[in-house]
Amino acid sequence: MKRWKQTGKEIYGYVLSVLVFLCVLALFVTGIMSFSKKADARGADTLRDAIRRASVQCYAIEGRYPPSVDYLEENYGILIDRDKYDVFYSGFASNFMPDITVNLHE
């Protein structure tokens, strides 16, 4: 009766296969995480631009910039994911364009 006996080459082949698989998996996960960060950053830019456009639209319709982001949410349909983004909106006066900053929530 012949028993299965693994040689050093076979064990080396198995270990090498597992290591290559783990390296490919690590590269895949790293790529996904990088893509996710870029998408989140682009989402923050898109949100900032949407708030800016809504502010200008408010100025064109009402003759003044909105007093807060909440006003834009209530009256101009801006949707903000507060769990994902921090929005800083500071208006100096109703006739000056407000400073709008959108950061990823950490």
Backbone as XML, in Angstrom:
<?xml version="1.0"?>
<chain id="A" units="angstrom">
  <residue number="1" name="MET">
    <atom name="N" x="0.825" y="-1.151" z="0.000"/>
    <atom name="CA" x="0.000" y="0.000" z="0.000"/>
    <atom name="C" x="0.893" y="1.245" z="0.000"/>
  </residue>
  <residue number="2" name="LYS">
    <atom name="N" x="0.553" y="2.149" z="-0.909"/>
    <atom name="CA" x="1.364" y="3.344" z="-1.056"/>
    <atom name="C" x="0.685" y="4.512" z="-0.349"/>
  </residue>
  <residue number="3" name="ARG">
    <atom name="N" x="1.398" y="5.159" z="0.517"/>
    <atom name="CA" x="0.860" y="6.314" z="1.235"/>
    <atom name="C" x="1.305" y="7.592" z="0.533"/>
  </residue>
  <residue number="4" name="TRP">
    <atom name="N" x="0.470" y="8.623" z="0.749"/>
    <atom name="CA" x="0.812" y="9.914" z="0.167"/>
    <atom name="C" x="1.878" y="10.566" z="1.024"/>
  </residue>
  <residue number="5" name="LYS">
    <atom name="N" x="2.944" y="10.851" z="0.393"/>
    <atom name="CA" x="4.025" y="11.515" z="1.091"/>
    <atom name="C" x="4.372" y="12.779" z="0.305"/>
  </residue>
  <residue number="6" name="GLN">
    <atom name="N" x="4.338" y="13.882" z="1.010"/>
    <atom name="CA" x="4.619" y="15.143" z="0.337"/>
    <atom name="C" x="6.108" y="15.439" z="0.412"/>
  </residue>
  <residue number="7" name="THR">
    <atom name="N" x="6.596" y="15.858" z="-0.711"/>
    <atom name="CA" x="8.005" y="16.213" z="-0.766"/>
    <atom name="C" x="8.163" y="17.696" z="-0.440"/>
  </residue>
  <residue number="8" name="GLY">
    <atom name="N" x="9.384" y="18.109" z="-0.273"/>
    <atom name="CA" x="9.675" y="19.512" z="0.023"/>
    <atom name="C" x="9.222" y="20.437" z="-1.087"/>
  </residue>
  <residue number="9" name="LYS">
    <atom name="N" x="9.320" y="19.976" z="-2.339"/>
    <atom name="CA" x="8.903" y="20.800" z="-3.475"/>
    <atom name="C" x="7.398" y="21.042" z="-3.453"/>
  </residue>
  <residue number="10" name="GLU">
    <atom name="N" x="6.630" y="20.012" z="-3.097"/>
    <atom name="CA" x="5.176" y="20.174" z="-3.062"/>
    <atom name="C" x="4.761" y="21.148" z="-1.962"/>
  </residue>
  <residue number="11" name="ILE">
    <atom name="N" x="5.378" y="21.029" z="-0.801"/>
    <atom name="CA" x="5.058" y="21.937" z="0.303"/>
    <atom name="C" x="5.443" y="23.365" z="-0.082"/>
  </residue>
  <residue number="12" name="TYR">
    <atom name="N" x="6.603" y="23.530" z="-0.701"/>
    <atom name="CA" x="7.045" y="24.846" z="-1.159"/>
    <atom name="C" x="6.044" y="25.415" z="-2.171"/>
  </residue>
  <residue number="13" name="GLY">
    <atom name="N" x="5.533" y="24.587" z="-3.051"/>
    <atom name="CA" x="4.546" y="25.021" z="-4.047"/>
    <atom name="C" x="3.256" y="25.491" z="-3.399"/>
  </residue>
  <residue number="14" name="TYR">
    <atom name="N" x="2.796" y="24.761" z="-2.385"/>
    <atom name="CA" x="1.576" y="25.163" z="-1.680"/>
    <atom name="C" x="1.767" y="26.497" z="-0.956"/>
  </residue>
  <residue number="15" name="VAL">
    <atom name="N" x="2.885" y="26.630" z="-0.270"/>
    <atom name="CA" x="3.164" y="27.871" z="0.463"/>
    <atom name="C" x="3.277" y="29.043" z="-0.507"/>
  </residue>
  <residue number="16" name="LEU">
    <atom name="N" x="3.960" y="28.829" z="-1.617"/>
    <atom name="CA" x="4.101" y="29.883" z="-2.620"/>
    <atom name="C" x="2.738" y="30.284" z="-3.192"/>
  </residue>
  <residue number="17" name="SER">
    <atom name="N" x="1.879" y="29.308" z="-3.455"/>
    <atom name="CA" x="0.541" y="29.601" z="-3.978"/>
    <atom name="C" x="-0.270" y="30.433" z="-2.988"/>
  </residue>
  <residue number="18" name="VAL">
    <atom name="N" x="-0.207" y="30.075" z="-1.718"/>
    <atom name="CA" x="-0.938" y="30.819" z="-0.694"/>
    <atom name="C" x="-0.395" y="32.241" z="-0.588"/>
  </residue>
  <residue number="19" name="LEU">
    <atom name="N" x="0.918" y="32.412" z="-0.631"/>
    <atom name="CA" x="1.511" y="33.743" z="-0.545"/>
    <atom name="C" x="1.124" y="34.617" z="-1.737"/>
  </residue>
  <residue number="20" name="VAL">
    <atom name="N" x="1.134" y="34.051" z="-2.927"/>
    <atom name="CA" x="0.738" y="34.804" z="-4.122"/>
    <atom name="C" x="-0.730" y="35.210" z="-4.013"/>
  </residue>
  <residue number="21" name="PHE">
    <atom name="N" x="-1.575" y="34.287" z="-3.556"/>
    <atom name="CA" x="-2.996" y="34.600" z="-3.388"/>
    <atom name="C" x="-3.188" y="35.738" z="-2.386"/>
  </residue>
  <residue number="22" name="LEU">
    <atom name="N" x="-2.481" y="35.699" z="-1.268"/>
    <atom name="CA" x="-2.601" y="36.748" z="-0.258"/>
    <atom name="C" x="-2.109" y="38.095" z="-0.783"/>
  </residue>
  <residue number="23" name="CYS">
    <atom name="N" x="-1.044" y="38.086" z="-1.588"/>
    <atom name="CA" x="-0.549" y="39.337" z="-2.180"/>
    <atom name="C" x="-1.573" y="39.933" z="-3.143"/>
  </residue>
  <residue number="24" name="VAL">
    <atom name="N" x="-2.170" y="39.090" z="-3.974"/>
    <atom name="CA" x="-3.185" y="39.566" z="-4.915"/>
    <atom name="C" x="-4.394" y="40.097" z="-4.146"/>
  </residue>
  <residue number="25" name="LEU">
    <atom name="N" x="-4.792" y="39.404" z="-3.099"/>
    <atom name="CA" x="-5.916" y="39.850" z="-2.280"/>
    <atom name="C" x="-5.611" y="41.195" z="-1.613"/>
  </residue>
  <residue number="26" name="ALA">
    <atom name="N" x="-4.393" y="41.361" z="-1.107"/>
    <atom name="CA" x="-4.002" y="42.623" z="-0.477"/>
    <atom name="C" x="-4.018" y="43.766" z="-1.494"/>
  </residue>
  <residue number="27" name="LEU">
    <atom name="N" x="-3.531" y="43.522" z="-2.699"/>
    <atom name="CA" x="-3.564" y="44.552" z="-3.743"/>
    <atom name="C" x="-4.998" y="44.924" z="-4.105"/>
  </residue>
  <residue number="28" name="PHE">
    <atom name="N" x="-5.867" y="43.942" z="-4.175"/>
    <atom name="CA" x="-7.271" y="44.182" z="-4.497"/>
    <atom name="C" x="-7.931" y="45.042" z="-3.421"/>
  </residue>
  <residue number="29" name="VAL">
    <atom name="N" x="-7.729" y="44.694" z="-2.163"/>
    <atom name="CA" x="-8.326" y="45.452" z="-1.058"/>
    <atom name="C" x="-7.774" y="46.876" z="-1.025"/>
  </residue>
  <residue number="30" name="THR">
    <atom name="N" x="-6.481" y="47.037" z="-1.253"/>
    <atom name="CA" x="-5.871" y="48.367" z="-1.283"/>
    <atom name="C" x="-6.475" y="49.212" z="-2.404"/>
  </residue>
  <residue number="31" name="GLY">
    <atom name="N" x="-6.673" y="48.613" z="-3.563"/>
    <atom name="CA" x="-7.280" y="49.329" z="-4.683"/>
    <atom name="C" x="-8.704" y="49.759" z="-4.391"/>
  </residue>
  <residue number="32" name="ILE">
    <atom name="N" x="-9.474" y="48.888" z="-3.770"/>
    <atom name="CA" x="-10.855" y="49.221" z="-3.417"/>
    <atom name="C" x="-10.892" y="50.373" z="-2.414"/>
  </residue>
  <residue number="33" name="MET">
    <atom name="N" x="-10.016" y="50.331" z="-1.424"/>
    <atom name="CA" x="-9.990" y="51.397" z="-0.415"/>
    <atom name="C" x="-9.574" y="52.732" z="-1.032"/>
  </residue>
  <residue number="34" name="SER">
    <atom name="N" x="-8.613" y="52.700" z="-1.946"/>
    <atom name="CA" x="-8.173" y="53.920" z="-2.617"/>
    <atom name="C" x="-9.305" y="54.507" z="-3.463"/>
  </residue>
  <residue number="35" name="PHE">
    <atom name="N" x="-10.008" y="53.651" z="-4.173"/>
    <atom name="CA" x="-11.134" y="54.093" z="-4.990"/>
    <atom name="C" x="-12.223" y="54.704" z="-4.112"/>
  </residue>
  <residue number="36" name="SER">
    <atom name="N" x="-12.477" y="54.098" z="-2.967"/>
    <atom name="CA" x="-13.504" y="54.597" z="-2.049"/>
    <atom name="C" x="-13.143" y="55.985" z="-1.520"/>
  </residue>
  <residue number="37" name="LYS">
    <atom name="N" x="-11.875" y="56.198" z="-1.174"/>
    <atom name="CA" x="-11.448" y="57.513" z="-0.682"/>
    <atom name="C" x="-11.599" y="58.581" z="-1.758"/>
  </residue>
  <residue number="38" name="LYS">
    <atom name="N" x="-11.236" y="58.236" z="-2.993"/>
    <atom name="CA" x="-11.372" y="59.202" z="-4.085"/>
    <atom name="C" x="-12.841" y="59.528" z="-4.341"/>
  </residue>
  <residue number="39" name="ALA">
    <atom name="N" x="-13.701" y="58.521" z="-4.261"/>
    <atom name="CA" x="-15.132" y="58.748" z="-4.473"/>
    <atom name="C" x="-15.707" y="59.633" z="-3.372"/>
  </residue>
  <residue number="40" name="ASP">
    <atom name="N" x="-15.279" y="59.426" z="-2.131"/>
    <atom name="CA" x="-15.752" y="60.267" z="-1.029"/>
    <atom name="C" x="-15.291" y="61.711" z="-1.200"/>
  </residue>
  <residue number="41" name="ALA">
    <atom name="N" x="-14.055" y="61.898" z="-1.622"/>
    <atom name="CA" x="-13.542" y="63.254" z="-1.842"/>
    <atom name="C" x="-14.304" y="63.937" z="-2.973"/>
  </residue>
  <residue number="42" name="ARG">
    <atom name="N" x="-14.595" y="63.188" z="-4.015"/>
    <atom name="CA" x="-15.359" y="63.757" z="-5.124"/>
    <atom name="C" x="-16.785" y="64.090" z="-4.680"/>
  </residue>
  <residue number="43" name="GLY">
    <atom name="N" x="-17.343" y="63.262" z="-3.799"/>
    <atom name="CA" x="-18.678" y="63.536" z="-3.264"/>
    <atom name="C" x="-18.704" y="64.824" z="-2.463"/>
  </residue>
  <residue number="44" name="ALA">
    <atom name="N" x="-17.641" y="65.084" z="-1.700"/>
    <atom name="CA" x="-17.554" y="66.331" z="-0.936"/>
    <atom name="C" x="-17.490" y="67.531" z="-1.879"/>
  </residue>
  <residue number="45" name="ASP">
    <atom name="N" x="-16.734" y="67.414" z="-2.954"/>
    <atom name="CA" x="-16.656" y="68.507" z="-3.938"/>
    <atom name="C" x="-18.012" y="68.744" z="-4.602"/>
  </residue>
  <residue number="46" name="THR">
    <atom name="N" x="-18.701" y="67.663" z="-4.923"/>
    <atom name="CA" x="-20.014" y="67.773" z="-5.551"/>
    <atom name="C" x="-21.012" y="68.436" z="-4.612"/>
  </residue>
  <residue number="47" name="LEU">
    <atom name="N" x="-20.970" y="68.063" z="-3.338"/>
    <atom name="CA" x="-21.870" y="68.672" z="-2.354"/>
    <atom name="C" x="-21.572" y="70.163" z="-2.196"/>
  </residue>
  <residue number="48" name="ARG">
    <atom name="N" x="-20.302" y="70.528" z="-2.132"/>
    <atom name="CA" x="-19.935" y="71.945" z="-2.015"/>
    <atom name="C" x="-20.452" y="72.739" z="-3.217"/>
  </residue>
  <residue number="49" name="ASP">
    <atom name="N" x="-20.288" y="72.171" z="-4.417"/>
    <atom name="CA" x="-20.766" y="72.857" z="-5.621"/>
    <atom name="C" x="-22.289" y="72.985" z="-5.626"/>
  </residue>
  <residue number="50" name="ALA">
    <atom name="N" x="-22.987" y="71.956" z="-5.140"/>
    <atom name="CA" x="-24.453" y="72.005" z="-5.084"/>
    <atom name="C" x="-24.922" y="73.076" z="-4.102"/>
  </residue>
  <residue number="51" name="ILE">
    <atom name="N" x="-24.250" y="73.176" z="-2.961"/>
    <atom name="CA" x="-24.611" y="74.210" z="-1.983"/>
    <atom name="C" x="-24.333" y="75.596" z="-2.556"/>
  </residue>
  <residue number="52" name="ARG">
    <atom name="N" x="-23.231" y="75.743" z="-3.264"/>
    <atom name="CA" x="-22.898" y="77.037" z="-3.875"/>
    <atom name="C" x="-23.944" y="77.421" z="-4.933"/>
  </residue>
  <residue number="53" name="ARG">
    <atom name="N" x="-24.326" y="76.455" z="-5.780"/>
    <atom name="CA" x="-25.331" y="76.745" z="-6.810"/>
    <atom name="C" x="-26.677" y="77.122" z="-6.184"/>
  </residue>
  <residue number="54" name="ALA">
    <atom name="N" x="-27.061" y="76.389" z="-5.132"/>
    <atom name="CA" x="-28.330" y="76.701" z="-4.464"/>
    <atom name="C" x="-28.270" y="78.075" z="-3.803"/>
  </residue>
  <residue number="55" name="SER">
    <atom name="N" x="-27.120" y="78.448" z="-3.267"/>
    <atom name="CA" x="-26.971" y="79.778" z="-2.658"/>
    <atom name="C" x="-27.123" y="80.875" z="-3.703"/>
  </residue>
  <residue number="56" name="VAL">
    <atom name="N" x="-26.513" y="80.685" z="-4.854"/>
    <atom name="CA" x="-26.623" y="81.674" z="-5.931"/>
    <atom name="C" x="-28.058" y="81.735" z="-6.447"/>
  </residue>
  <residue number="57" name="GLN">
    <atom name="N" x="-28.707" y="80.579" z="-6.541"/>
    <atom name="CA" x="-30.106" y="80.559" z="-6.970"/>
    <atom name="C" x="-30.986" y="81.309" z="-5.965"/>
  </residue>
  <residue number="58" name="CYS">
    <atom name="N" x="-30.738" y="81.108" z="-4.695"/>
    <atom name="CA" x="-31.477" y="81.827" z="-3.652"/>
    <atom name="C" x="-31.255" y="83.333" z="-3.789"/>
  </residue>
  <residue number="59" name="TYR">
    <atom name="N" x="-30.024" y="83.733" z="-4.043"/>
    <atom name="CA" x="-29.720" y="85.157" z="-4.207"/>
    <atom name="C" x="-30.453" y="85.733" z="-5.421"/>
  </residue>
  <residue number="60" name="ALA">
    <atom name="N" x="-30.511" y="84.948" z="-6.499"/>
    <atom name="CA" x="-31.181" y="85.421" z="-7.710"/>
    <atom name="C" x="-32.690" y="85.543" z="-7.503"/>
  </residue>
  <residue number="61" name="ILE">
    <atom name="N" x="-33.271" y="84.628" z="-6.743"/>
    <atom name="CA" x="-34.723" y="84.634" z="-6.546"/>
    <atom name="C" x="-35.143" y="85.603" z="-5.439"/>
  </residue>
  <residue number="62" name="GLU">
    <atom name="N" x="-34.443" y="85.549" z="-4.304"/>
    <atom name="CA" x="-34.874" y="86.292" z="-3.119"/>
    <atom name="C" x="-34.115" y="87.602" z="-2.899"/>
  </residue>
  <residue number="63" name="GLY">
    <atom name="N" x="-33.004" y="87.793" z="-3.597"/>
    <atom name="CA" x="-32.233" y="89.017" z="-3.434"/>
    <atom name="C" x="-31.277" y="88.996" z="-2.254"/>
  </residue>
  <residue number="64" name="ARG">
    <atom name="N" x="-31.089" y="87.842" z="-1.645"/>
    <atom name="CA" x="-30.150" y="87.697" z="-0.528"/>
    <atom name="C" x="-29.654" y="86.260" z="-0.502"/>
  </residue>
  <residue number="65" name="TYR">
    <atom name="N" x="-28.478" y="86.081" z="0.052"/>
    <atom name="CA" x="-27.960" y="84.730" z="0.217"/>
    <atom name="C" x="-28.643" y="84.081" z="1.411"/>
  </residue>
  <residue number="66" name="PRO">
    <atom name="N" x="-28.770" y="82.772" z="1.413"/>
    <atom name="CA" x="-29.462" y="82.102" z="2.521"/>
    <atom name="C" x="-28.696" y="82.260" z="3.833"/>
  </residue>
  <residue number="67" name="PRO">
    <atom name="N" x="-29.419" y="82.338" z="4.941"/>
    <atom name="CA" x="-28.756" y="82.528" z="6.231"/>
    <atom name="C" x="-28.025" y="81.284" z="6.741"/>
  </residue>
  <residue number="68" name="SER">
    <atom name="N" x="-28.451" y="80.101" z="6.285"/>
    <atom name="CA" x="-27.824" y="78.867" z="6.768"/>
    <atom name="C" x="-28.042" y="77.744" z="5.763"/>
  </residue>
  <residue number="69" name="VAL">
    <atom name="N" x="-27.338" y="76.656" z="6.000"/>
    <atom name="CA" x="-27.504" y="75.474" z="5.152"/>
    <atom name="C" x="-28.872" y="74.844" z="5.400"/>
  </residue>
  <residue number="70" name="ASP">
    <atom name="N" x="-29.359" y="74.942" z="6.621"/>
    <atom name="CA" x="-30.691" y="74.406" z="6.930"/>
    <atom name="C" x="-31.761" y="75.064" z="6.059"/>
  </residue>
  <residue number="71" name="TYR">
    <atom name="N" x="-31.611" y="76.350" z="5.813"/>
    <atom name="CA" x="-32.543" y="77.065" z="4.944"/>
    <atom name="C" x="-32.508" y="76.477" z="3.529"/>
  </residue>
  <residue number="72" name="LEU">
    <atom name="N" x="-31.314" y="76.158" z="3.056"/>
    <atom name="CA" x="-31.186" y="75.549" z="1.726"/>
    <atom name="C" x="-31.813" y="74.157" z="1.704"/>
  </residue>
  <residue number="73" name="GLU">
    <atom name="N" x="-31.643" y="73.419" z="2.788"/>
    <atom name="CA" x="-32.237" y="72.078" z="2.854"/>
    <atom name="C" x="-33.764" y="72.157" z="2.829"/>
  </residue>
  <residue number="74" name="GLU">
    <atom name="N" x="-34.321" y="73.105" z="3.554"/>
    <atom name="CA" x="-35.774" y="73.219" z="3.643"/>
    <atom name="C" x="-36.403" y="73.761" z="2.361"/>
  </residue>
  <residue number="75" name="ASN">
    <atom name="N" x="-35.754" y="74.733" z="1.734"/>
    <atom name="CA" x="-36.392" y="75.453" z="0.631"/>
    <atom name="C" x="-35.841" y="75.153" z="-0.761"/>
  </residue>
  <residue number="76" name="TYR">
    <atom name="N" x="-34.643" y="74.601" z="-0.846"/>
    <atom name="CA" x="-34.028" y="74.410" z="-2.157"/>
    <atom name="C" x="-33.635" y="72.962" z="-2.444"/>
  </residue>
  <residue number="77" name="GLY">
    <atom name="N" x="-34.043" y="72.048" z="-1.601"/>
    <atom name="CA" x="-33.866" y="70.625" z="-1.889"/>
    <atom name="C" x="-32.461" y="70.083" z="-1.745"/>
  </residue>
  <residue number="78" name="ILE">
    <atom name="N" x="-31.609" y="70.751" z="-1.019"/>
    <atom name="CA" x="-30.257" y="70.236" z="-0.794"/>
    <atom name="C" x="-30.333" y="69.101" z="0.222"/>
  </residue>
  <residue number="79" name="LEU">
    <atom name="N" x="-29.704" y="67.980" z="-0.094"/>
    <atom name="CA" x="-29.651" y="66.837" z="0.816"/>
    <atom name="C" x="-28.215" y="66.646" z="1.273"/>
  </residue>
  <residue number="80" name="ILE">
    <atom name="N" x="-28.015" y="66.617" z="2.586"/>
    <atom name="CA" x="-26.672" y="66.472" z="3.148"/>
    <atom name="C" x="-26.643" y="65.236" z="4.030"/>
  </residue>
  <residue number="81" name="ASP">
    <atom name="N" x="-25.715" y="64.347" z="3.761"/>
    <atom name="CA" x="-25.499" y="63.177" z="4.610"/>
    <atom name="C" x="-24.612" y="63.616" z="5.768"/>
  </residue>
  <residue number="82" name="ARG">
    <atom name="N" x="-25.228" y="63.948" z="6.884"/>
    <atom name="CA" x="-24.497" y="64.491" z="8.036"/>
    <atom name="C" x="-23.564" y="63.465" z="8.671"/>
  </residue>
  <residue number="83" name="ASP">
    <atom name="N" x="-23.818" y="62.182" z="8.447"/>
    <atom name="CA" x="-22.922" y="61.148" z="8.971"/>
    <atom name="C" x="-21.638" y="61.053" z="8.155"/>
  </residue>
  <residue number="84" name="LYS">
    <atom name="N" x="-21.690" y="61.532" z="6.931"/>
    <atom name="CA" x="-20.545" y="61.397" z="6.027"/>
    <atom name="C" x="-19.772" y="62.701" z="5.837"/>
  </residue>
  <residue number="85" name="TYR">
    <atom name="N" x="-20.471" y="63.836" z="5.888"/>
    <atom name="CA" x="-19.835" y="65.119" z="5.595"/>
    <atom name="C" x="-20.087" y="66.137" z="6.705"/>
  </residue>
  <residue number="86" name="ASP">
    <atom name="N" x="-19.087" y="66.969" z="6.950"/>
    <atom name="CA" x="-19.222" y="68.129" z="7.825"/>
    <atom name="C" x="-19.297" y="69.361" z="6.926"/>
  </residue>
  <residue number="87" name="VAL">
    <atom name="N" x="-20.343" y="70.147" z="7.097"/>
    <atom name="CA" x="-20.545" y="71.328" z="6.264"/>
    <atom name="C" x="-20.403" y="72.572" z="7.137"/>
  </residue>
  <residue number="88" name="PHE">
    <atom name="N" x="-19.521" y="73.471" z="6.701"/>
    <atom name="CA" x="-19.314" y="74.747" z="7.384"/>
    <atom name="C" x="-19.764" y="75.856" z="6.436"/>
  </residue>
  <residue number="89" name="TYR">
    <atom name="N" x="-20.730" y="76.627" z="6.882"/>
    <atom name="CA" x="-21.342" y="77.667" z="6.064"/>
    <atom name="C" x="-21.330" y="78.951" z="6.876"/>
  </residue>
  <residue number="90" name="SER">
    <atom name="N" x="-20.552" y="79.908" z="6.434"/>
    <atom name="CA" x="-20.496" y="81.167" z="7.180"/>
    <atom name="C" x="-20.753" y="82.326" z="6.229"/>
  </residue>
  <residue number="91" name="GLY">
    <atom name="N" x="-21.846" y="82.995" z="6.482"/>
    <atom name="CA" x="-22.206" y="84.155" z="5.682"/>
    <atom name="C" x="-21.890" y="85.434" z="6.432"/>
  </residue>
  <residue number="92" name="PHE">
    <atom name="N" x="-21.152" y="86.307" z="5.804"/>
    <atom name="CA" x="-20.776" y="87.590" z="6.419"/>
    <atom name="C" x="-21.973" y="88.533" z="6.459"/>
  </residue>
  <residue number="93" name="ALA">
    <atom name="N" x="-22.639" y="88.630" z="5.335"/>
    <atom name="CA" x="-23.831" y="89.471" z="5.226"/>
    <atom name="C" x="-24.714" y="88.866" z="4.143"/>
  </residue>
  <residue number="94" name="SER">
    <atom name="N" x="-25.951" y="89.310" z="4.092"/>
    <atom name="CA" x="-26.887" y="88.686" z="3.156"/>
    <atom name="C" x="-26.589" y="89.023" z="1.699"/>
  </residue>
  <residue number="95" name="ASN">
    <atom name="N" x="-25.717" y="90.002" z="1.446"/>
    <atom name="CA" x="-25.400" y="90.354" z="0.062"/>
    <atom name="C" x="-23.988" y="89.928" z="-0.358"/>
  </residue>
  <residue number="96" name="PHE">
    <atom name="N" x="-23.282" y="89.184" z="0.494"/>
    <atom name="CA" x="-21.964" y="88.641" z="0.157"/>
    <atom name="C" x="-22.047" y="87.119" z="0.074"/>
  </residue>
  <residue number="97" name="MET">
    <atom name="N" x="-21.342" y="86.586" z="-0.898"/>
    <atom name="CA" x="-21.320" y="85.128" z="-1.067"/>
    <atom name="C" x="-20.746" y="84.478" z="0.196"/>
  </residue>
  <residue number="98" name="PRO">
    <atom name="N" x="-21.448" y="83.517" z="0.765"/>
    <atom name="CA" x="-20.952" y="82.870" z="1.989"/>
    <atom name="C" x="-19.757" y="81.967" z="1.700"/>
  </residue>
  <residue number="99" name="ASP">
    <atom name="N" x="-18.977" y="81.728" z="2.731"/>
    <atom name="CA" x="-17.857" y="80.799" z="2.640"/>
    <atom name="C" x="-18.402" y="79.399" z="2.919"/>
  </residue>
  <residue number="100" name="ILE">
    <atom name="N" x="-18.198" y="78.479" z="1.984"/>
    <atom name="CA" x="-18.745" y="77.126" z="2.091"/>
    <atom name="C" x="-17.591" y="76.140" z="2.103"/>
  </residue>
  <residue number="101" name="THR">
    <atom name="N" x="-17.528" y="75.320" z="3.144"/>
    <atom name="CA" x="-16.500" y="74.290" z="3.258"/>
    <atom name="C" x="-17.176" y="72.965" z="3.565"/>
  </residue>
  <residue number="102" name="VAL">
    <atom name="N" x="-16.808" y="71.927" z="2.811"/>
    <atom name="CA" x="-17.339" y="70.583" z="3.046"/>
    <atom name="C" x="-16.157" y="69.654" z="3.255"/>
  </residue>
  <residue number="103" name="ASN">
    <atom name="N" x="-16.147" y="68.980" z="4.397"/>
    <atom name="CA" x="-15.091" y="68.017" z="4.726"/>
    <atom name="C" x="-15.705" y="66.652" z="4.991"/>
  </residue>
  <residue number="104" name="LEU">
    <atom name="N" x="-14.906" y="65.630" z="4.770"/>
    <atom name="CA" x="-15.347" y="64.283" z="5.122"/>
    <atom name="C" x="-15.404" y="64.157" z="6.636"/>
  </residue>
  <residue number="105" name="HIS">
    <atom name="N" x="-16.467" y="63.558" z="7.123"/>
    <atom name="CA" x="-16.613" y="63.346" z="8.568"/>
    <atom name="C" x="-15.664" y="62.237" z="8.986"/>
  </residue>
  <residue number="106" name="GLU">
    <atom name="N" x="-14.905" y="62.472" z="10.029"/>
    <atom name="CA" x="-13.903" y="61.480" z="10.445"/>
    <atom name="C" x="-14.434" y="60.619" z="11.535"/>
  </residue>
</chain>
